[in-house]
């Protein structure tokens, strides 16, 4: 932060009692999920919501209910199941959106409607085709409609950081008068800088009527890599809510990373003079779960949750850390829930050890789920010596994921590949819908070639299932460390006008790829809309 900003320290708001709390508004399930490749099924969203509750977030933005029936259903289920955090739903500044959001939130113990309309000249003119006074009218009307359903109403002037400041003052003053309780200032396109964002908050907090009656909130995108710095600058200026996502996932370069702002406030408490209610030891588990369900990897040098974030490679550093960890560590691995000894279970670990481990990782499974996970664990422990936390999280995710119906199951996979050969795959599938002459599920075999072994496998599966899909994403990543690490494959297929996410894990990466592809295809055959999301063309989001 520049000295200019530092010099304004005396201008920051007086911190008394609750004023020293910065509320954490998690939007992993809304803004985070909006990015290509992060699509989650309804069950996965619910699992993430439970994890966010355990992490201690204050608000979970569960989705944008008007955008699809699946979004609606997911928000509704989260509203019904989650107990402590406020559940927020997004709505454009139009009656229908707000009514649908209110309906989805109906059963929430604590609910918030988050309504928005663009306020920058470029958005008002080209996107909305509205004059500034019409935008104010619509915003005020939207807040009033939202107030019919809940007291807790958040308003966002979209693209606020490219809006005219005087116009923002008028717009915000009017929505506060209409009853908005939280005013969010989005840096929608990731354009601002810490100093500029700080000044904007100071200006708005000083000029808007009744600014002291509402909570100001920061919402930053990371296009220029400044989302965390910008959000923290807003806190310095008086913002008391930060909107963020786990691992910083989100459209384009992502949103502010929850773990970064939380750990900055935790580590530099004396500088920020505020605190959050986040249980920091839950950060790593949450980060791993979001990686597992979305298949979005975290760069090794990512702050806080990257693989190297606590690794000291250089001799000088290692020597220092051994003598006193504080020489090079500003926070401990334990503070984010990273056990110093990551290797936990192996071939000789029994049910009891697994159960203990699961509880420590935050899972409460019923007897049947525990049996299923234990069975898979023993299979895995036979293949690899050390079973890491990440392996266990992936096993649980895989074993407990509800599938309404699995039409196809892989019985055999054979792949022939190598330099100078045409990759060929032979796949044998059981088709639970077709019966043979003895009334048993029919077994179908096909072989196909491809540009590579994975392409050959997918082609062979296509021949059996008769599916023609477009692969939007295919990702392969190791789940844990070592040569015998399990690989996780994630695919996102477009079949007709819907997107199907599939995931597969195995110590054999070709097998993992086949599982992932078939998982997505089975979701298509389940004919259950909650297993897919509607395909939206790039740029066709809100
Ligand atoms: O970035 C943005 O402007 C948003 C709003 C809908 C809050 O996500
Ligand atoms: Zn956003």
Tab-separated table of N, CA, C and O in Angstrom, residues 415-418 421-426 447-460 463:
chain	number	residue	atom	x	y	z
A	415	UNK	N	-5.425	-50.880	-23.816
A	415	UNK	CA	-4.931	-49.805	-24.684
A	415	UNK	C	-3.575	-50.199	-25.239
A	415	UNK	O	-2.708	-50.703	-24.514
A	416	UNK	N	-3.438	-49.984	-26.544
A	416	UNK	CA	-2.181	-50.293	-27.210
A	416	UNK	C	-1.646	-48.970	-27.746
A	416	UNK	O	-2.280	-48.309	-28.568
A	417	UNK	N	-0.491	-48.560	-27.243
A	417	UNK	CA	0.036	-47.258	-27.683
A	417	UNK	C	1.563	-47.258	-27.591
A	417	UNK	O	2.159	-48.174	-27.025
A	418	UNK	N	2.182	-46.279	-28.150
A	418	UNK	CA	3.641	-46.171	-28.097
A	418	UNK	C	4.149	-45.395	-29.290
A	418	UNK	O	3.386	-45.092	-30.217
A	421	UNK	N	3.288	-46.107	-33.240
A	421	UNK	CA	2.106	-46.963	-33.418
A	421	UNK	C	0.850	-46.091	-33.384
A	421	UNK	O	0.877	-44.986	-32.847
A	422	UNK	N	-0.210	-46.616	-33.973
A	422	UNK	CA	-1.472	-45.881	-33.906
A	422	UNK	C	-2.168	-46.288	-32.610
A	422	UNK	O	-2.454	-47.480	-32.408
A	423	UNK	N	-2.413	-45.350	-31.719
A	423	UNK	CA	-3.062	-45.708	-30.452
A	423	UNK	C	-4.421	-46.383	-30.704
A	423	UNK	O	-5.236	-45.885	-31.483
A	424	UNK	N	-4.619	-47.515	-30.055
A	424	UNK	CA	-5.858	-48.280	-30.227
A	424	UNK	C	-6.386	-48.672	-28.845
A	424	UNK	O	-5.609	-49.085	-27.987
A	425	UNK	N	-7.689	-48.525	-28.674
A	425	UNK	CA	-8.280	-48.923	-27.382
A	425	UNK	C	-9.395	-49.920	-27.620
A	425	UNK	O	-10.180	-49.786	-28.573
A	426	UNK	N	-9.464	-50.921	-26.760
A	426	UNK	CA	-10.590	-51.853	-26.778
A	426	UNK	C	-11.309	-51.688	-25.442
A	426	UNK	O	-10.680	-51.755	-24.383
A	447	UNK	N	-13.647	-51.511	-30.444
A	447	UNK	CA	-12.268	-51.021	-30.507
A	447	UNK	C	-12.252	-49.788	-31.397
A	447	UNK	O	-13.074	-49.655	-32.308
A	448	UNK	N	-11.334	-48.891	-31.126
A	448	UNK	CA	-11.214	-47.689	-31.956
A	448	UNK	C	-9.789	-47.160	-31.876
A	448	UNK	O	-9.065	-47.441	-30.910
A	449	UNK	N	-9.414	-46.413	-32.896
A	449	UNK	CA	-8.114	-45.740	-32.856
A	449	UNK	C	-8.365	-44.275	-32.528
A	449	UNK	O	-9.512	-43.820	-32.509
A	450	UNK	N	-7.276	-43.539	-32.281
A	450	UNK	CA	-7.440	-42.120	-31.983
A	450	UNK	C	-6.125	-41.388	-32.142
A	450	UNK	O	-5.087	-42.002	-32.398
A	451	UNK	N	-6.186	-40.058	-31.955
A	451	UNK	CA	-4.954	-39.257	-32.059
A	451	UNK	C	-3.985	-39.578	-30.926
A	451	UNK	O	-2.795	-39.334	-31.021
A	452	UNK	N	-4.512	-40.074	-29.863
A	452	UNK	CA	-3.702	-40.480	-28.718
A	452	UNK	C	-4.478	-41.557	-27.996
A	452	UNK	O	-5.631	-41.851	-28.355
A	453	UNK	N	-3.913	-42.153	-26.930
A	453	UNK	CA	-4.625	-43.242	-26.246
A	453	UNK	C	-5.955	-42.795	-25.624
A	453	UNK	O	-6.930	-43.542	-25.636
A	454	UNK	N	-5.991	-41.550	-25.120
A	454	UNK	CA	-7.232	-41.077	-24.484
A	454	UNK	C	-8.313	-40.901	-25.549
A	454	UNK	O	-9.465	-41.318	-25.374
A	455	UNK	N	-7.908	-40.327	-26.684
A	455	UNK	CA	-8.855	-40.136	-27.789
A	455	UNK	C	-9.387	-41.498	-28.257
A	455	UNK	O	-10.587	-41.656	-28.528
A	456	UNK	N	-8.509	-42.483	-28.308
A	456	UNK	CA	-8.923	-43.825	-28.748
A	456	UNK	C	-9.955	-44.408	-27.772
A	456	UNK	O	-10.962	-44.987	-28.191
A	457	UNK	N	-9.717	-44.215	-26.477
A	457	UNK	CA	-10.669	-44.731	-25.463
A	457	UNK	C	-12.030	-44.045	-25.639
A	457	UNK	O	-13.077	-44.707	-25.681
A	458	UNK	N	-11.998	-42.723	-25.765
A	458	UNK	CA	-13.257	-41.979	-25.888
A	458	UNK	C	-13.999	-42.408	-27.165
A	458	UNK	O	-15.219	-42.560	-27.165
A	459	UNK	N	-13.239	-42.622	-28.247
A	459	UNK	CA	-13.886	-43.043	-29.499
A	459	UNK	C	-14.549	-44.415	-29.350
A	459	UNK	O	-15.662	-44.639	-29.846
A	460	UNK	N	-13.869	-45.318	-28.653
A	460	UNK	CA	-14.439	-46.667	-28.467
A	460	UNK	C	-15.722	-46.577	-27.629
A	460	UNK	O	-16.725	-47.237	-27.923
A	463	UNK	N	-18.553	-45.324	-29.697
A	463	UNK	CA	-19.127	-46.354	-30.589
A	463	UNK	C	-20.152	-47.209	-29.861
A	463	UNK	O	-21.177	-47.569	-30.416
